[in-house]
XYZ file of C-alpha atoms in Angstrom:
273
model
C -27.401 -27.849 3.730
C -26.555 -29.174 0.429
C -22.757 -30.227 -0.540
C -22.816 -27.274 -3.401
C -23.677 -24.697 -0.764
C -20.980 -25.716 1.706
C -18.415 -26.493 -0.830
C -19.145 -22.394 -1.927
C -18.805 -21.211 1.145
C -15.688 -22.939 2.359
C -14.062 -21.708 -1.320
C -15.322 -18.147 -0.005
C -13.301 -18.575 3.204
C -10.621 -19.892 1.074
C -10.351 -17.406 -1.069
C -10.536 -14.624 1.820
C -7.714 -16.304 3.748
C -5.494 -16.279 0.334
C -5.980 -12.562 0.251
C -5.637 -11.701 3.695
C -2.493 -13.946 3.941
C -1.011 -12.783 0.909
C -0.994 -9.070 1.877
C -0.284 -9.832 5.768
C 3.413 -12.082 4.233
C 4.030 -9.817 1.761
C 3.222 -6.638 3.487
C 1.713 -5.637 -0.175
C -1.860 -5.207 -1.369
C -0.090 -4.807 -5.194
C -1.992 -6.442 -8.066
C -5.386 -6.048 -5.751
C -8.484 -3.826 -6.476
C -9.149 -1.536 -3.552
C -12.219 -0.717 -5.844
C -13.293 -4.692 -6.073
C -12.708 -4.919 -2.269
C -14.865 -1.627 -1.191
C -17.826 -3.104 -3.691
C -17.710 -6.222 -1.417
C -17.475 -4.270 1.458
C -21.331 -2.964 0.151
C -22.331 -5.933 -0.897
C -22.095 -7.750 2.818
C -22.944 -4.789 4.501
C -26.659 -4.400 2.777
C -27.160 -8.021 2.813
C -26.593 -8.970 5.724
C -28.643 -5.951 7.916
C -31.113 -8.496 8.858
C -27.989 -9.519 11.592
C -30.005 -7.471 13.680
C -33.642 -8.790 13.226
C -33.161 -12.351 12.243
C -31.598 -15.545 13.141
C -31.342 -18.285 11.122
C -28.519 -20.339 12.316
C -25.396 -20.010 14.316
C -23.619 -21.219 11.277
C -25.294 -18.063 9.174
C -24.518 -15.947 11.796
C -20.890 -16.518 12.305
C -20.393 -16.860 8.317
C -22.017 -12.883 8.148
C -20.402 -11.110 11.142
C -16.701 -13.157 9.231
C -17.587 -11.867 5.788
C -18.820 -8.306 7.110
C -15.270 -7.560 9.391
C -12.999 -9.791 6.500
C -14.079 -7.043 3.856
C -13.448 -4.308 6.247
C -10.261 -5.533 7.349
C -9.247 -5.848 3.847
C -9.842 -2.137 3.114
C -7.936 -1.095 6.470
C -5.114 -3.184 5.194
C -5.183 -1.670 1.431
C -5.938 1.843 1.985
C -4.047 2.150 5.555
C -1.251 -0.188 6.785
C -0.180 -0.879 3.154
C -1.124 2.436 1.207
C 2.378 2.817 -0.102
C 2.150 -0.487 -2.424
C -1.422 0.058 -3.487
C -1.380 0.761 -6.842
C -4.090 3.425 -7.249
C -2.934 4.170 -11.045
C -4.071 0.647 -12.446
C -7.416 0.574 -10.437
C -9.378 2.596 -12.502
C -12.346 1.426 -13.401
C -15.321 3.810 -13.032
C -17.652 2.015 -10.033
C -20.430 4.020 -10.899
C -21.085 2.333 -13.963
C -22.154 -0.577 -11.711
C -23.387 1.018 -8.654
C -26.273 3.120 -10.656
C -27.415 0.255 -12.528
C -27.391 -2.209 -9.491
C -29.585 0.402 -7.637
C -31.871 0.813 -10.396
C -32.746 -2.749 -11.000
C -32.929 -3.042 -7.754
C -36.156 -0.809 -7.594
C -37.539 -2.226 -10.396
C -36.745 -6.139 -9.941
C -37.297 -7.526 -6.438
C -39.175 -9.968 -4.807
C -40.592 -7.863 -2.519
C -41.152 -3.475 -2.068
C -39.583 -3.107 1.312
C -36.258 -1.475 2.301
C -34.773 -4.568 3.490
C -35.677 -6.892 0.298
C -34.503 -4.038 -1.924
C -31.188 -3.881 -0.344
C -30.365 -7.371 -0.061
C -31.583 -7.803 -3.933
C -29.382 -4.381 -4.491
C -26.357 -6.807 -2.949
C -27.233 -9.711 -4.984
C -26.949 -7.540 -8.665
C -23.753 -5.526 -7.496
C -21.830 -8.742 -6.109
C -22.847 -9.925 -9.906
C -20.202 -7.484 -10.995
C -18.153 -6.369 -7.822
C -15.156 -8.241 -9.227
C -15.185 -6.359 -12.813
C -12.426 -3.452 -11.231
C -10.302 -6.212 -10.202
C -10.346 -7.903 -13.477
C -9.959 -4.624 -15.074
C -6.770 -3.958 -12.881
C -5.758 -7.587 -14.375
C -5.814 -6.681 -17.520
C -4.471 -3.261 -17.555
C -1.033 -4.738 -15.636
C -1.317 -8.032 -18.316
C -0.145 -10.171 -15.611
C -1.201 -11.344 -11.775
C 1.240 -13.167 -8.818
C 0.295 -16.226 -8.495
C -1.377 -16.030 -4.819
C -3.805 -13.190 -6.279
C -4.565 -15.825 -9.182
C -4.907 -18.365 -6.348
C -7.314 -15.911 -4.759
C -9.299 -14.792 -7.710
C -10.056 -18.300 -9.272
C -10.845 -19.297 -5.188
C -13.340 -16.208 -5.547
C -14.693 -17.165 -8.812
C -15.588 -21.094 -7.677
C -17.222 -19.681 -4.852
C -20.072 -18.265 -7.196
C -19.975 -20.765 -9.662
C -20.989 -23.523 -6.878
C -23.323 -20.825 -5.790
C -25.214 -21.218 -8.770
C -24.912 -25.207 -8.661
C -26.992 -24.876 -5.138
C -29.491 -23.214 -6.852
C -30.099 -25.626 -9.545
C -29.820 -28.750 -7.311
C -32.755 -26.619 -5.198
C -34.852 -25.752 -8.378
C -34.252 -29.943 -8.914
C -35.710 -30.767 -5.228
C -38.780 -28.244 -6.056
C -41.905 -30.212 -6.984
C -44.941 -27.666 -6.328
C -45.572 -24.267 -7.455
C -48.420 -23.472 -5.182
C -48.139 -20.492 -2.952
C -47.081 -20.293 0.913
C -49.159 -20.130 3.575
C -48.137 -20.156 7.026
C -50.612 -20.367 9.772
C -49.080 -19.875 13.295
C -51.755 -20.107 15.985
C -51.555 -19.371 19.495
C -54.778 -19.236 21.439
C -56.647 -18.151 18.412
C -55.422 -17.339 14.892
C -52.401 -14.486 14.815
C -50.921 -12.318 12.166
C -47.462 -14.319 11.467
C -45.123 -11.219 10.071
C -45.996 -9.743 13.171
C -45.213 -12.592 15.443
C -41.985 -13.277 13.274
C -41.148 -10.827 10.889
C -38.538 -13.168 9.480
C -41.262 -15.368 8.195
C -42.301 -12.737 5.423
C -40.093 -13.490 3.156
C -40.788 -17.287 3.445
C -44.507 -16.415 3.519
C -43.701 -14.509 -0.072
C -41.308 -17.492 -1.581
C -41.826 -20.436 -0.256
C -43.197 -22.929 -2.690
C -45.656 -25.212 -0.267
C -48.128 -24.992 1.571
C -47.119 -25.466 5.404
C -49.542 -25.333 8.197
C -47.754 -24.809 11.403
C -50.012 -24.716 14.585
C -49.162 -24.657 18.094
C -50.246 -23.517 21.336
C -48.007 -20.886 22.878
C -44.550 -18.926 22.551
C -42.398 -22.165 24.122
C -43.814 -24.489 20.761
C -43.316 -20.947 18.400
C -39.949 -21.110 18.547
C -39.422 -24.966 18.124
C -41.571 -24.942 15.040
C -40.488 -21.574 13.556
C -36.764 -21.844 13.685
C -36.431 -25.230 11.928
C -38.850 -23.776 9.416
C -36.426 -21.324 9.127
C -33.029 -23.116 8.547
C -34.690 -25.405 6.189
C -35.814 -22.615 3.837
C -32.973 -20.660 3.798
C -30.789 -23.746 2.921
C -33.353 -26.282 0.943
C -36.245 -25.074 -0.019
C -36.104 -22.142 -1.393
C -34.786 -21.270 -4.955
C -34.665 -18.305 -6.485
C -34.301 -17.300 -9.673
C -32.515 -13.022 -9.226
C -29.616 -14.971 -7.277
C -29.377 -17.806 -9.995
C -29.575 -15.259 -13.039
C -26.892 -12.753 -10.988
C -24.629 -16.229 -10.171
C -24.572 -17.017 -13.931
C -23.661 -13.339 -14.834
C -20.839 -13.496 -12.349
C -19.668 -16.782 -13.279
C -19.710 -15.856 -17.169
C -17.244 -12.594 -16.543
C -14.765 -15.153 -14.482
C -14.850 -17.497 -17.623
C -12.489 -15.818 -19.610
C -10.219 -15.962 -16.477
C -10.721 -19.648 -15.322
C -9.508 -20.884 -18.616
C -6.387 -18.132 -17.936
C -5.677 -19.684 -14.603
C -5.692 -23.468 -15.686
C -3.653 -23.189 -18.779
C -1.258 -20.776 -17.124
C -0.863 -20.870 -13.546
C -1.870 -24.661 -12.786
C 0.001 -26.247 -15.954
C 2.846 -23.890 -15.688
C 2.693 -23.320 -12.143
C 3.942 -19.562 -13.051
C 2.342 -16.070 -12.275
C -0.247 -15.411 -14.542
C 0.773 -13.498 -17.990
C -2.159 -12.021 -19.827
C -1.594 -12.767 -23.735
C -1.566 -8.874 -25.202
């Protein structure tokens, strides 16, 4: 795993705690986006159905079954233990403006026709814009506390060193040539059906890897590395890069916001009107 991808995902963790602990000390989900938070809530649930089917990693585990209950949680706390603060009149913006669209290109851009690759593209394009509500809520109040600011710009970094682990991967990539994966045992088998979560690799992957091995004790050994490695180094691709960029482009505005008026100031954020 590459220090961009690590550093994004501990800023993700960071950036959940801030929340979580802001609303659990302040027993207040003001200034937050139920609307932001249920679009996340989407996002990890359709991305992360392979849970059942697929394991890459303890560490990719643990991070997906902490980002599935964290978003849930969230919503419990906002629209159930702390109702009375949530301020429903500021968090207006119209979701279906990016749920429609996000479906749609999902159907028409994807790497691959299959229920599972359309909804984890589907999660990819909405977490793109997931945050616009919140930032919409920002605006419409013209100022933030400083822990949601905290929070937000956590959020934002998070993407932005998503998007720095994919071009250090597209860096690392020095063949073009298509993937295939032989896995023999005995005699030649179909992979996807021996390990249905080498399709996607079989449909990416840049190289050319021959695995071959002689029964279901060596699969395993070979497979799962294979596995980890791809999901983490090898494989870059470019609807999560384009999406990362879009994302990181509509926190711009508020990155600049945050380090000219919360870190030099050290003051809750004041939009200028």
């Amino acid at each position: 795993m590459n220090i961009f991808r690590l550093t994004a995902d501990m800023s993700h963790l960071v950036a959940i705690f801030i929340l979580l602990a802001k609303m659990w000390k302040t027993r207040s989900v003001s200034g937050i986006s139920a609307r932001s938070q249920i679009l996340f809530a989407i996002v990890f649930t359709t991305r992360y159905l392979d849970l059942f089917t697929t394991f890459i990693s303890t560490y990719n585990t643990v991070m997906k079954v902490f980002f599935i209950i964290s978003s849930y949680g969230t919503l419990y706390l906002m629209l159930v233990k702390f109702r009375p603060t949530y301020e429903k009149e500021s968090d207006s913006f119209r979701v279906e403006f990016l749920l429609i669209p996000c479906v749609l290109l999902s159907f028409l851009i994807n790497h691959e026709f299959t229920p599972m690759e359309i909804l984890w593209t589907f999660s990819i394009y909405l977490e793109a814009v997931a945050i616009m509500p919140q930032l919409f809520m920002l605006q419409a109040t013209g100022s933030a506390e400083t822990i949601t600011a905290h929070y937000l710009f956590a959020l934002g970094s998070y993407r932005a060193l998503y998007l720095l682990n994919w071009i250090y991967r597209y860096a690392r990539i020095e063949a073009r040539t298509a993937c295939v994966i032989e896995v023999t045992q005995g005699k030649r088998a179909n992979t996807p059906q021996l390990y249905p979560s080498l399709t996607r690799v079989s449909a990416r992957l840049p190289w050319v890897i021959s695995m071959m091995h002689r029964g279901p004790a060596h699969s395993s050994r070979l497979v799962n590395p294979l596995l980890m490695w791809y999901y983490t180094e090898a494989f870059f691709d470019p609807i999560a890069t384009v999406a990362g960029v879009v994302q990181t482009v509509l926190y711009a505005d508020f990155f600049y916001l945050y380090v000219t008026r919360v870190v030099r100031t050290r003051k809750a954020m004041e939009l200028p009107i």
